JSON list of C-alpha atoms in Angstrom, two decimals:
[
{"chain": "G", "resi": 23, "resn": "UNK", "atom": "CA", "xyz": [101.82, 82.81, 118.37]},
{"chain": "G", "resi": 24, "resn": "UNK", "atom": "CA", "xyz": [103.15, 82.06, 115.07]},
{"chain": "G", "resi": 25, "resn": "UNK", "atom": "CA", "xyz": [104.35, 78.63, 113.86]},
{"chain": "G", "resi": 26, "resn": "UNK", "atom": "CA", "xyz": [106.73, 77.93, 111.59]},
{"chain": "G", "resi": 27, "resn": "UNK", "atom": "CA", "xyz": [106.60, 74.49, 109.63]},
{"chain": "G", "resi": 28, "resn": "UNK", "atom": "CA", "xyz": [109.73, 74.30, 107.08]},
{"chain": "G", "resi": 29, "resn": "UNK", "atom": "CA", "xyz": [107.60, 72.81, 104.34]},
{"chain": "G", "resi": 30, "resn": "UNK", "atom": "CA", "xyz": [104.95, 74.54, 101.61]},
{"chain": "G", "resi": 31, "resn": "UNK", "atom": "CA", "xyz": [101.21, 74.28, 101.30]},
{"chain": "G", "resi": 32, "resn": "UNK", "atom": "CA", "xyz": [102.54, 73.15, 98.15]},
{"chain": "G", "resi": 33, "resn": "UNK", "atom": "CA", "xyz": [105.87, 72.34, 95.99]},
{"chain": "G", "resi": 34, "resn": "UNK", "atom": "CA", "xyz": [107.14, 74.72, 93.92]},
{"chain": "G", "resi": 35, "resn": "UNK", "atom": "CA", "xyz": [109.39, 73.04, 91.14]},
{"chain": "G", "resi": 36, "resn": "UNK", "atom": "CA", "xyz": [110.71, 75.51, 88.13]},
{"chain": "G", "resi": 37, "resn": "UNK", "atom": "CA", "xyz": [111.74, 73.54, 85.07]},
{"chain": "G", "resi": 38, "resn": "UNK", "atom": "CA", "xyz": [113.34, 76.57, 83.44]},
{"chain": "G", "resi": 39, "resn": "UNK", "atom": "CA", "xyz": [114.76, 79.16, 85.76]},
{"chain": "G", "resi": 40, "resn": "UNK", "atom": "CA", "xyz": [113.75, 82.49, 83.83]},
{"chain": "G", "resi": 41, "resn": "UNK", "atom": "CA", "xyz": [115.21, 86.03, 86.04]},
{"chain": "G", "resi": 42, "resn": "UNK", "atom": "CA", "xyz": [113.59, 87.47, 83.52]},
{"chain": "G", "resi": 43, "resn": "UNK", "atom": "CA", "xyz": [109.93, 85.92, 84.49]},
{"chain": "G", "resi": 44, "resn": "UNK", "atom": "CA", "xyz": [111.53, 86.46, 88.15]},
{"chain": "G", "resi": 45, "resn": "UNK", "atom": "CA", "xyz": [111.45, 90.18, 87.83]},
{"chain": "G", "resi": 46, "resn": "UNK", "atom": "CA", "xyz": [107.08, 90.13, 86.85]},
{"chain": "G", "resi": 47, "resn": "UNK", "atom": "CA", "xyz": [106.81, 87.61, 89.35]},
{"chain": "G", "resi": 48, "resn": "UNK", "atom": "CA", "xyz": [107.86, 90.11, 92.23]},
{"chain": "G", "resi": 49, "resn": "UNK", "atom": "CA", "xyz": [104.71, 92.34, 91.42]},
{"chain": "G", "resi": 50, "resn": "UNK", "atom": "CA", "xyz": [103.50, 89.74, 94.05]},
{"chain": "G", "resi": 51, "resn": "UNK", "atom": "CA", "xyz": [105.78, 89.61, 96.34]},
{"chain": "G", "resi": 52, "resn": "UNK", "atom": "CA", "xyz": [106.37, 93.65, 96.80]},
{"chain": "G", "resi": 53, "resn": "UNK", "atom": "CA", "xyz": [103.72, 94.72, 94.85]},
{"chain": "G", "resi": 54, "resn": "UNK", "atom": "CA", "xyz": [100.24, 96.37, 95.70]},
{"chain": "G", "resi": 55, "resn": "UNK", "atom": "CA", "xyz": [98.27, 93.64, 94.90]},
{"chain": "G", "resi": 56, "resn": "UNK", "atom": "CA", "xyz": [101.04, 91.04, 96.41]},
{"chain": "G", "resi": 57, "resn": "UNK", "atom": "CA", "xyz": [100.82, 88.38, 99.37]},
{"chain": "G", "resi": 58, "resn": "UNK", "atom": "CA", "xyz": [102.88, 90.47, 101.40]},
{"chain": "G", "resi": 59, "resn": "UNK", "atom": "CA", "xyz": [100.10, 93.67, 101.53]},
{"chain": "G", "resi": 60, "resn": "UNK", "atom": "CA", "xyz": [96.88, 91.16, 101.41]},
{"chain": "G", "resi": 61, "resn": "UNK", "atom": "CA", "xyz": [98.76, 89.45, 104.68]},
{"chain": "G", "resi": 62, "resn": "UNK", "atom": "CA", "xyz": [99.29, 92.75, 106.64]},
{"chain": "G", "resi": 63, "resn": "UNK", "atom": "CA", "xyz": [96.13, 93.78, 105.77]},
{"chain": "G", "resi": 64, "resn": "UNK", "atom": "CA", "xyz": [94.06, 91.63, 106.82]},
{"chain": "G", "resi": 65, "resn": "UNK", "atom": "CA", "xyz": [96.08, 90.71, 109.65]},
{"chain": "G", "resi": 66, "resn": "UNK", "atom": "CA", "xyz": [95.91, 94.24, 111.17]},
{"chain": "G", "resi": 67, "resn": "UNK", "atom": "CA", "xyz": [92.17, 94.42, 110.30]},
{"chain": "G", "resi": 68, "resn": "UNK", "atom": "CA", "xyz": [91.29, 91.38, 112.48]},
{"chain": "G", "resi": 69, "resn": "UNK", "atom": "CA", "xyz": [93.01, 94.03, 115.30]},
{"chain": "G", "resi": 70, "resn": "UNK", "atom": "CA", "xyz": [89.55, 96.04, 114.55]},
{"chain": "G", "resi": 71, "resn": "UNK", "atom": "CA", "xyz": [86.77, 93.38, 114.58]},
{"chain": "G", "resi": 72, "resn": "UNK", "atom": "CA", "xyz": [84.40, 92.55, 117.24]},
{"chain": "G", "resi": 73, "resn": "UNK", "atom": "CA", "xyz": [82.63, 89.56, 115.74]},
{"chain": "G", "resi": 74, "resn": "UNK", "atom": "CA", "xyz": [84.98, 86.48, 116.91]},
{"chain": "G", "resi": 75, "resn": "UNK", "atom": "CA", "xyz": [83.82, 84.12, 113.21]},
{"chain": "G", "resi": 76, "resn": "UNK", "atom": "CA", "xyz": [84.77, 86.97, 111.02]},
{"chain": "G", "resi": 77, "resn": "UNK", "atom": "CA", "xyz": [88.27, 87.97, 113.40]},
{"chain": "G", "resi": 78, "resn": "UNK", "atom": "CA", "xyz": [89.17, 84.57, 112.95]},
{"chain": "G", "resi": 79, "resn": "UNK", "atom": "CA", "xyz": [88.61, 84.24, 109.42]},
{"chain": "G", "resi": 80, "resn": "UNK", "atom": "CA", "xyz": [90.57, 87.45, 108.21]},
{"chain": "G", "resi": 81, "resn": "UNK", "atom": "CA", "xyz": [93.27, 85.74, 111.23]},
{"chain": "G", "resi": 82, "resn": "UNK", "atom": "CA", "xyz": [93.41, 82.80, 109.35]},
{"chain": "G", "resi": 83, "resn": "UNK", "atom": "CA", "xyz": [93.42, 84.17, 105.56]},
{"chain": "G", "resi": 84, "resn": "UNK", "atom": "CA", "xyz": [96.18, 86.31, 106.26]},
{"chain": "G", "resi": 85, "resn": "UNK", "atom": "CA", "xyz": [98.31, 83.37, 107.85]},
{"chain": "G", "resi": 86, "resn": "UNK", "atom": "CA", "xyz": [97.47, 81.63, 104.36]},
{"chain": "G", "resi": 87, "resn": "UNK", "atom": "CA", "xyz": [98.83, 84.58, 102.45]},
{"chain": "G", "resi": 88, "resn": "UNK", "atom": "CA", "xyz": [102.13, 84.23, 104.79]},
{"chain": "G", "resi": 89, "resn": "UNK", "atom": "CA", "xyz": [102.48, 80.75, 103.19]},
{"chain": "G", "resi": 90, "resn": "UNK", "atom": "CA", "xyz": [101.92, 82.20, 99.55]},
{"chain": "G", "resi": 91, "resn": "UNK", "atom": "CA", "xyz": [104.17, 85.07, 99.68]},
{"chain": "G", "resi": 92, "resn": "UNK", "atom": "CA", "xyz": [107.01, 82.15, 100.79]},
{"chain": "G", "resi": 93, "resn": "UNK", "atom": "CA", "xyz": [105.70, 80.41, 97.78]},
{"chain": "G", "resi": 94, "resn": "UNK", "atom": "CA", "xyz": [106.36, 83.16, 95.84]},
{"chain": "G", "resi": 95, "resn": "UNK", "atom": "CA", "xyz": [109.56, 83.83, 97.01]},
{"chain": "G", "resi": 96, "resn": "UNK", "atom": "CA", "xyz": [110.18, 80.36, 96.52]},
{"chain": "G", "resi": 97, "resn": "UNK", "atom": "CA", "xyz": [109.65, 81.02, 92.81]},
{"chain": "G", "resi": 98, "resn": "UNK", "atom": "CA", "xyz": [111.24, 83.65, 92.07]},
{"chain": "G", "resi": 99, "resn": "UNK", "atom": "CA", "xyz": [114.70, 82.68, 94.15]},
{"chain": "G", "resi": 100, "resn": "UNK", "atom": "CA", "xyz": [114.70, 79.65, 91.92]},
{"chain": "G", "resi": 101, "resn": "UNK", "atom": "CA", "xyz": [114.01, 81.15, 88.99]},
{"chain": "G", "resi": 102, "resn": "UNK", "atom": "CA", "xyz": [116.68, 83.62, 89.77]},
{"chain": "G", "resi": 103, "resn": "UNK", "atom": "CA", "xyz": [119.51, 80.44, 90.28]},
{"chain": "G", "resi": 104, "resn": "UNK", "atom": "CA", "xyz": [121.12, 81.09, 86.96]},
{"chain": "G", "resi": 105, "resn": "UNK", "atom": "CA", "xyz": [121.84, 84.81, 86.98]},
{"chain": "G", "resi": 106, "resn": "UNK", "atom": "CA", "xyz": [125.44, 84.15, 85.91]},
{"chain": "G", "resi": 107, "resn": "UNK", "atom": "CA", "xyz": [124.17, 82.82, 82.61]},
{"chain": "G", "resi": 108, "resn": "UNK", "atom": "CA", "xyz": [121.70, 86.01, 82.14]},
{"chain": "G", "resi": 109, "resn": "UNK", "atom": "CA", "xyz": [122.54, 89.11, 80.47]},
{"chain": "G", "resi": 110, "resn": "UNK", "atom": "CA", "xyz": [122.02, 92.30, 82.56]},
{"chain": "G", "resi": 111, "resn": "UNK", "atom": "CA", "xyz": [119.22, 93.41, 79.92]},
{"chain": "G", "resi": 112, "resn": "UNK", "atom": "CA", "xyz": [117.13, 90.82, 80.89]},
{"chain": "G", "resi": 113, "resn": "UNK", "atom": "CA", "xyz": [116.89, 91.19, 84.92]},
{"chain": "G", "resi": 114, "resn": "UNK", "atom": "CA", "xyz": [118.44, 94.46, 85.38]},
{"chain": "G", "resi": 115, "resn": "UNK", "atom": "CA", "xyz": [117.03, 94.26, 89.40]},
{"chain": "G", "resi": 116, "resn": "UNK", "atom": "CA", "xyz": [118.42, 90.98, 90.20]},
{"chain": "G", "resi": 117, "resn": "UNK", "atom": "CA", "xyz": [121.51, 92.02, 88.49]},
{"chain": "G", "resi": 118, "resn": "UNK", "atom": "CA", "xyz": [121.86, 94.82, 90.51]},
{"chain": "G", "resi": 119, "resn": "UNK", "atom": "CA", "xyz": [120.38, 93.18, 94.38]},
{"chain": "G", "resi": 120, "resn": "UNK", "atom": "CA", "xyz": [120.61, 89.48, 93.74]},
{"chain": "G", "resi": 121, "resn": "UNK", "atom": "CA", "xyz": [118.72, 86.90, 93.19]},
{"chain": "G", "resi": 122, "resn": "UNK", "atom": "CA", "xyz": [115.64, 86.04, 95.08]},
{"chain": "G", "resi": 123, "resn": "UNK", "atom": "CA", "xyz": [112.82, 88.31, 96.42]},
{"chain": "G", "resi": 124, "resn": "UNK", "atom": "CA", "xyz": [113.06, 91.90, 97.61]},
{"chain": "G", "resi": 125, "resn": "UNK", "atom": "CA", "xyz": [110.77, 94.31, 98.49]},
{"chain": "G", "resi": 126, "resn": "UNK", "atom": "CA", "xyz": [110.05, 95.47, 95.23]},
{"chain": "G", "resi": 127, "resn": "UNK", "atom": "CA", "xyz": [107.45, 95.69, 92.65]},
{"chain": "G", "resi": 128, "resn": "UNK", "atom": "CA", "xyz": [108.17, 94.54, 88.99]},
{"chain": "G", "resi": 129, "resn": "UNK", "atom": "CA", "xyz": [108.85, 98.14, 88.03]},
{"chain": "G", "resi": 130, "resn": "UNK", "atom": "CA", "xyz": [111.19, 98.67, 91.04]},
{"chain": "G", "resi": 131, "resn": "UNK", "atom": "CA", "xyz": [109.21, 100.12, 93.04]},
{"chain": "G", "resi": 132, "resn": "UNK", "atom": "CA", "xyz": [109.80, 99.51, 96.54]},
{"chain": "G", "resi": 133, "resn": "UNK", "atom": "CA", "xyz": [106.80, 98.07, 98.90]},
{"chain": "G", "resi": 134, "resn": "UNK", "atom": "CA", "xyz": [104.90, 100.93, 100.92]},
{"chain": "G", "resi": 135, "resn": "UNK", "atom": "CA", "xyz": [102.51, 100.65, 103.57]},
{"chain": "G", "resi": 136, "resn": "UNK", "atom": "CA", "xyz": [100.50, 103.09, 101.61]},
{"chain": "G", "resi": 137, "resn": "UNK", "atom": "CA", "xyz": [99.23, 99.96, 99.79]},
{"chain": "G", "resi": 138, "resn": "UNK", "atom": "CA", "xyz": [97.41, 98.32, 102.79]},
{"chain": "G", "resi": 139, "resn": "UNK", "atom": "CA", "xyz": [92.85, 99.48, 103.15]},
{"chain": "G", "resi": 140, "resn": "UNK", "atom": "CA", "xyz": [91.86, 99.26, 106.77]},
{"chain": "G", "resi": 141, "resn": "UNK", "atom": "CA", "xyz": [89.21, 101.51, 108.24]},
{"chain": "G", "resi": 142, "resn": "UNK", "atom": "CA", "xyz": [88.47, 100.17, 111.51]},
{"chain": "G", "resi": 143, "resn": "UNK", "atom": "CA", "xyz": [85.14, 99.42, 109.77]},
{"chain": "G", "resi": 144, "resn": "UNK", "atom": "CA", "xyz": [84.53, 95.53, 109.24]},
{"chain": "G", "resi": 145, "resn": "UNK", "atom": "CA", "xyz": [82.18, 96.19, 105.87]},
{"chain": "G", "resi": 146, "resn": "UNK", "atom": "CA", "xyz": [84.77, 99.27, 104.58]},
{"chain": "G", "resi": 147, "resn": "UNK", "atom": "CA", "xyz": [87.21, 96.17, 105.37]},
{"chain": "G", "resi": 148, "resn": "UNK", "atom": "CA", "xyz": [85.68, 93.39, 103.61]},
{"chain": "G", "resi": 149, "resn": "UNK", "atom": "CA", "xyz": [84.59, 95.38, 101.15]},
{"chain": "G", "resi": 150, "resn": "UNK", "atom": "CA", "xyz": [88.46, 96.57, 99.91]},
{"chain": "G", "resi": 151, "resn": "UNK", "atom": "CA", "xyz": [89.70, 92.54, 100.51]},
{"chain": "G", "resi": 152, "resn": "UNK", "atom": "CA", "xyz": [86.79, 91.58, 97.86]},
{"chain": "G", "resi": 153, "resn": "UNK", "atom": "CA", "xyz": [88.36, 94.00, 95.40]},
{"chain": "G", "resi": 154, "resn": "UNK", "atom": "CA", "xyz": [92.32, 93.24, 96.87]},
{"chain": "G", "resi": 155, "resn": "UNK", "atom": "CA", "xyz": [91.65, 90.08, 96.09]},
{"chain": "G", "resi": 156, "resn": "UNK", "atom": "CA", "xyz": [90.02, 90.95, 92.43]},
{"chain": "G", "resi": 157, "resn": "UNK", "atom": "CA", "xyz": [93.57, 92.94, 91.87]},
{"chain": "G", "resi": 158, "resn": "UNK", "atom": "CA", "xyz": [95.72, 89.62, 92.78]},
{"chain": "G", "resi": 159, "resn": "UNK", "atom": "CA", "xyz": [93.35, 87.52, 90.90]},
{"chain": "G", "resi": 160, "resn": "UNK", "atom": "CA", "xyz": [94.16, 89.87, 87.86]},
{"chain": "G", "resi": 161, "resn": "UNK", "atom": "CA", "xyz": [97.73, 89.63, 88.26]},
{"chain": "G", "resi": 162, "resn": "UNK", "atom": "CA", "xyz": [97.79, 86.15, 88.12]},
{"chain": "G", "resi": 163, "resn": "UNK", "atom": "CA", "xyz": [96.27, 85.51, 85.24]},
{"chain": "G", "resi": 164, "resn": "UNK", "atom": "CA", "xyz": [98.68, 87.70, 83.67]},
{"chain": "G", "resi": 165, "resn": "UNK", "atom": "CA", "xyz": [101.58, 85.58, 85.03]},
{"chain": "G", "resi": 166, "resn": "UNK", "atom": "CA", "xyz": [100.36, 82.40, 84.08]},
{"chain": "G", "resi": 167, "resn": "UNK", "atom": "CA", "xyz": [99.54, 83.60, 80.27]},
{"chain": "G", "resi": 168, "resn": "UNK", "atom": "CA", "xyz": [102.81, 85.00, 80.16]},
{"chain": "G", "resi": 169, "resn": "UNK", "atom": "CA", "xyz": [104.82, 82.05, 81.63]},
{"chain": "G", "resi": 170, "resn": "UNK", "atom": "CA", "xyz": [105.69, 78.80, 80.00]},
{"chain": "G", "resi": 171, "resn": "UNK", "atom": "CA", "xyz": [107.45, 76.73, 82.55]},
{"chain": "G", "resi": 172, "resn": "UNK", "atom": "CA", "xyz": [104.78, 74.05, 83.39]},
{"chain": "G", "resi": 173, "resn": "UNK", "atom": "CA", "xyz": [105.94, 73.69, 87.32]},
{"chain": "G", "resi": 174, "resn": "UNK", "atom": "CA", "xyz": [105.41, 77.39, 87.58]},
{"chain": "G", "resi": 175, "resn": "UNK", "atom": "CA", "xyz": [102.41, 77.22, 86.00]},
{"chain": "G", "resi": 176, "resn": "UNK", "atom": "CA", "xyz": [101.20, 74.88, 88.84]},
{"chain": "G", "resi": 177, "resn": "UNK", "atom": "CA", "xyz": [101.70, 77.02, 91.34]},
{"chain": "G", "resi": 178, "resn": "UNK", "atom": "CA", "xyz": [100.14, 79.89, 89.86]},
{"chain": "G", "resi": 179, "resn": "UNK", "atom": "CA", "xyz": [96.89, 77.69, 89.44]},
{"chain": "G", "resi": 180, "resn": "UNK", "atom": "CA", "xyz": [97.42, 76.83, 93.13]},
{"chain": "G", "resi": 181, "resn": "UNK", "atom": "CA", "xyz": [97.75, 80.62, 94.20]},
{"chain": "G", "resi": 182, "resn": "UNK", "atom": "CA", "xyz": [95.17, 82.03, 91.91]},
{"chain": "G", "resi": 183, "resn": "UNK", "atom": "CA", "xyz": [92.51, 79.42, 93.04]},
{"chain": "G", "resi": 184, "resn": "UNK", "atom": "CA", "xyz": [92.86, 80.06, 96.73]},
{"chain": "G", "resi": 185, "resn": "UNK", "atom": "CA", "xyz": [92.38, 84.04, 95.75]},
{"chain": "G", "resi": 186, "resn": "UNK", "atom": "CA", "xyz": [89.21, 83.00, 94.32]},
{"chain": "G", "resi": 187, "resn": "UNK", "atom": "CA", "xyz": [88.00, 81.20, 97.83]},
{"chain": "G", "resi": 188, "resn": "UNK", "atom": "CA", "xyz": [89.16, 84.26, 99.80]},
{"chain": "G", "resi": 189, "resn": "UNK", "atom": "CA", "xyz": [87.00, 86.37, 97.61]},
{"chain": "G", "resi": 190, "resn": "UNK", "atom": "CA", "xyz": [84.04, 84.22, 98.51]},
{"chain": "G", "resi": 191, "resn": "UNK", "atom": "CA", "xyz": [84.89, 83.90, 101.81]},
{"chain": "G", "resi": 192, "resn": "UNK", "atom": "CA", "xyz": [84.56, 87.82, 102.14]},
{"chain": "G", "resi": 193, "resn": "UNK", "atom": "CA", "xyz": [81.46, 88.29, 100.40]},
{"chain": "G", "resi": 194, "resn": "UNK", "atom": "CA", "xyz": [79.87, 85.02, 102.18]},
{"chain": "G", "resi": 195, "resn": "UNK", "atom": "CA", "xyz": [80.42, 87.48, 104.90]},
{"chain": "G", "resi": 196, "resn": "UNK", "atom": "CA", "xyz": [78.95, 90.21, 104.00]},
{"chain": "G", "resi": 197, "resn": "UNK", "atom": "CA", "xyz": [76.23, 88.57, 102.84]},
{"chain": "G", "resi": 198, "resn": "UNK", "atom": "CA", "xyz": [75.81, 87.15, 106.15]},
{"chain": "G", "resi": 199, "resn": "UNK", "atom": "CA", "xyz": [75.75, 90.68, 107.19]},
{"chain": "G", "resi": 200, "resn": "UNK", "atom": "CA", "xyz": [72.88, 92.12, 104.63]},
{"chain": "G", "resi": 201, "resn": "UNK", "atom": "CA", "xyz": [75.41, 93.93, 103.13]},
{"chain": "G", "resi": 202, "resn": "UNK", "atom": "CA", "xyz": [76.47, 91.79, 100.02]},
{"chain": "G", "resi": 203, "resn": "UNK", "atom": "CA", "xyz": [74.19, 93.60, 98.00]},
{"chain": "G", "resi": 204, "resn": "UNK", "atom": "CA", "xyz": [73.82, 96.44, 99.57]},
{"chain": "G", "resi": 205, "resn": "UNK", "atom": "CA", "xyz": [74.10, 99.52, 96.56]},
{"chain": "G", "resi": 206, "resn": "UNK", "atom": "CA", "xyz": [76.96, 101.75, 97.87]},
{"chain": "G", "resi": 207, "resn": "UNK", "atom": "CA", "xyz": [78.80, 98.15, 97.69]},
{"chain": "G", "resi": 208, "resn": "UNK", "atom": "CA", "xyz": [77.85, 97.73, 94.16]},
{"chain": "G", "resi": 209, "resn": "UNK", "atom": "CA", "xyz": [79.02, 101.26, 93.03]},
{"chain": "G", "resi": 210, "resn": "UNK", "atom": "CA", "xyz": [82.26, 101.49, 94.53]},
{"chain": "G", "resi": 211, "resn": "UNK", "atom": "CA", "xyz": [84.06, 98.07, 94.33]},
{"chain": "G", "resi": 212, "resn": "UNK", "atom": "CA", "xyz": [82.85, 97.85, 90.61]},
{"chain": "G", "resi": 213, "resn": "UNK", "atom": "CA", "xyz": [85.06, 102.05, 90.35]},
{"chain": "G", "resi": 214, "resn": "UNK", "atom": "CA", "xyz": [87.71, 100.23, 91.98]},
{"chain": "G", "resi": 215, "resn": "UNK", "atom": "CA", "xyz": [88.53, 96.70, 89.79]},
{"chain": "G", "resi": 216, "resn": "UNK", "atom": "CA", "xyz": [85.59, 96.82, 86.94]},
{"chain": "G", "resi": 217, "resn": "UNK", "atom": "CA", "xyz": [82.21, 96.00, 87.51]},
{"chain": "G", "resi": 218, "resn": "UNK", "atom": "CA", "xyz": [82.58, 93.13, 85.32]},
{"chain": "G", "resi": 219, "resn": "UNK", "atom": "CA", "xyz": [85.14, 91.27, 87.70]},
{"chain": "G", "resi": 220, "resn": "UNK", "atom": "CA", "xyz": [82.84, 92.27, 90.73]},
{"chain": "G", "resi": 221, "resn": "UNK", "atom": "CA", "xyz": [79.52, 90.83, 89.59]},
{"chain": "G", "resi": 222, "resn": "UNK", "atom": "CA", "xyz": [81.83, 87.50, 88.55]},
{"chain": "G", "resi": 223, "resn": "UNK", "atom": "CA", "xyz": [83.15, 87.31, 92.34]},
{"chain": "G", "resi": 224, "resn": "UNK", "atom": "CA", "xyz": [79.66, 87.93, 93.19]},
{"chain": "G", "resi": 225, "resn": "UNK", "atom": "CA", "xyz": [77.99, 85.15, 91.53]},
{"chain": "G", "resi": 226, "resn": "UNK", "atom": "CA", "xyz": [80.72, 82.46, 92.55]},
{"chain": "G", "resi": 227, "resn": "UNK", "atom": "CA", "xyz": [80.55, 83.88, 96.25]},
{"chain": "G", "resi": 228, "resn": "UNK", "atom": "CA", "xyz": [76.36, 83.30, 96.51]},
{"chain": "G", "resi": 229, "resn": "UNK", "atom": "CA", "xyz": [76.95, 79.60, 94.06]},
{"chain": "G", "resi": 230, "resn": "UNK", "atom": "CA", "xyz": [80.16, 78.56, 96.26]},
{"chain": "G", "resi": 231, "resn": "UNK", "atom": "CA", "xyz": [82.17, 77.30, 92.47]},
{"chain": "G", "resi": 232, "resn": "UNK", "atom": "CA", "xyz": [85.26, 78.34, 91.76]},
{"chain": "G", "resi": 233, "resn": "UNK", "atom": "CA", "xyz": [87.35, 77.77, 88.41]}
]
């Protein structure tokens, strides 16, 4: 059962609305890395666990990605307020569909299903949330270089931090498994988001810091 408290896990207060910022922000909303895929997916993979920590711990992530995709939507329907005073060139999409979210990427691409990795496999699971969760923590970094609106900036911080924790939380459960390190691992999350970005997850998931 699913309840519904009418406040966020944190305020989200634009300064400057900016559609155009509105149209990258939907790449997490309806994109393939967005809050709407990472909370189906590890919703539905929960459906496929056995071990009651780890079903409650996808159970509960995905809830928390719920709350972030309203945040996001949040952002970009108030950074989409002043449409009437931007020029078509500038947010062609909301021109076209309104303001606020849809179920779109920032390309215009519209959200697929095809996006969501589950296996029925708890470490084939874990293993493509550690590198989901890479992808979003990717994209936001992007979005908060690229913005300068300091409330939005705040909330990006907020989001991108708790992708960081759900990265850890994953791996803390592999590890827990004997699979953290476990060579097949290794190879084909670093294929999938850099090895680079995998090894950095991997060190803040066994030290517990986060930026």
């Amino acid at each position: 059962m699913f309840l519904h408290r009418k406040e966020l896990i944190q305020p989200v207060n634009v300064g400057t609305p900016d559609a155009r910022f509105g149209t990258y922000l939907l790449e997490q909303f309806g994109g393939a890395t967005g809050e709407l895929t990472a909370a189906l997916q590890y919703w539905v993979q929960s459906f496929h666990v056995e071990n009651a920590g780890i079903r409650d711990m996808l159970q509960d992530i995905a809830i928390e990605e719920f709350s972030h995709l309203e945040m996001v939507g949040k952002l970009i329907a108030q950074h989409t307020s002043e449409l009437d005073q931007t020029s078509v060139h500038d947010a062609p999409l909301f021109k076209l569909k309104g303001g606020g979210p849809h179920f779109l990427d920032s390309q215009g691409s519209c959200w697929t299903a095809a996006y969501i990795q589950e296996g029925g496999n708890v470490v084939r699971d874990l293993r493509a949330n550690i590198s989901a969760e890479a992808g979003a923590r990717q994209t936001y970094e992007a979005l908060i270089k690229a913005c300068d609106d300091e409330g939005t900036k705040k909330t990006l911080h907020h989001l991108l931090t708790r992708e960081i924790t759900h990265a850890n939380m994953f791996m803390k459960a592999l590890d827990a498994m004997g699979k953290l390190d476990d060579p097949f691992f290794q190879q084909h999350s670093a294929g999938r988001d850099g090895q680079a970005c995998v090894q950095s997850l991997a060190r803040r998931g066994r030290s517990g810091s986060m930026e």
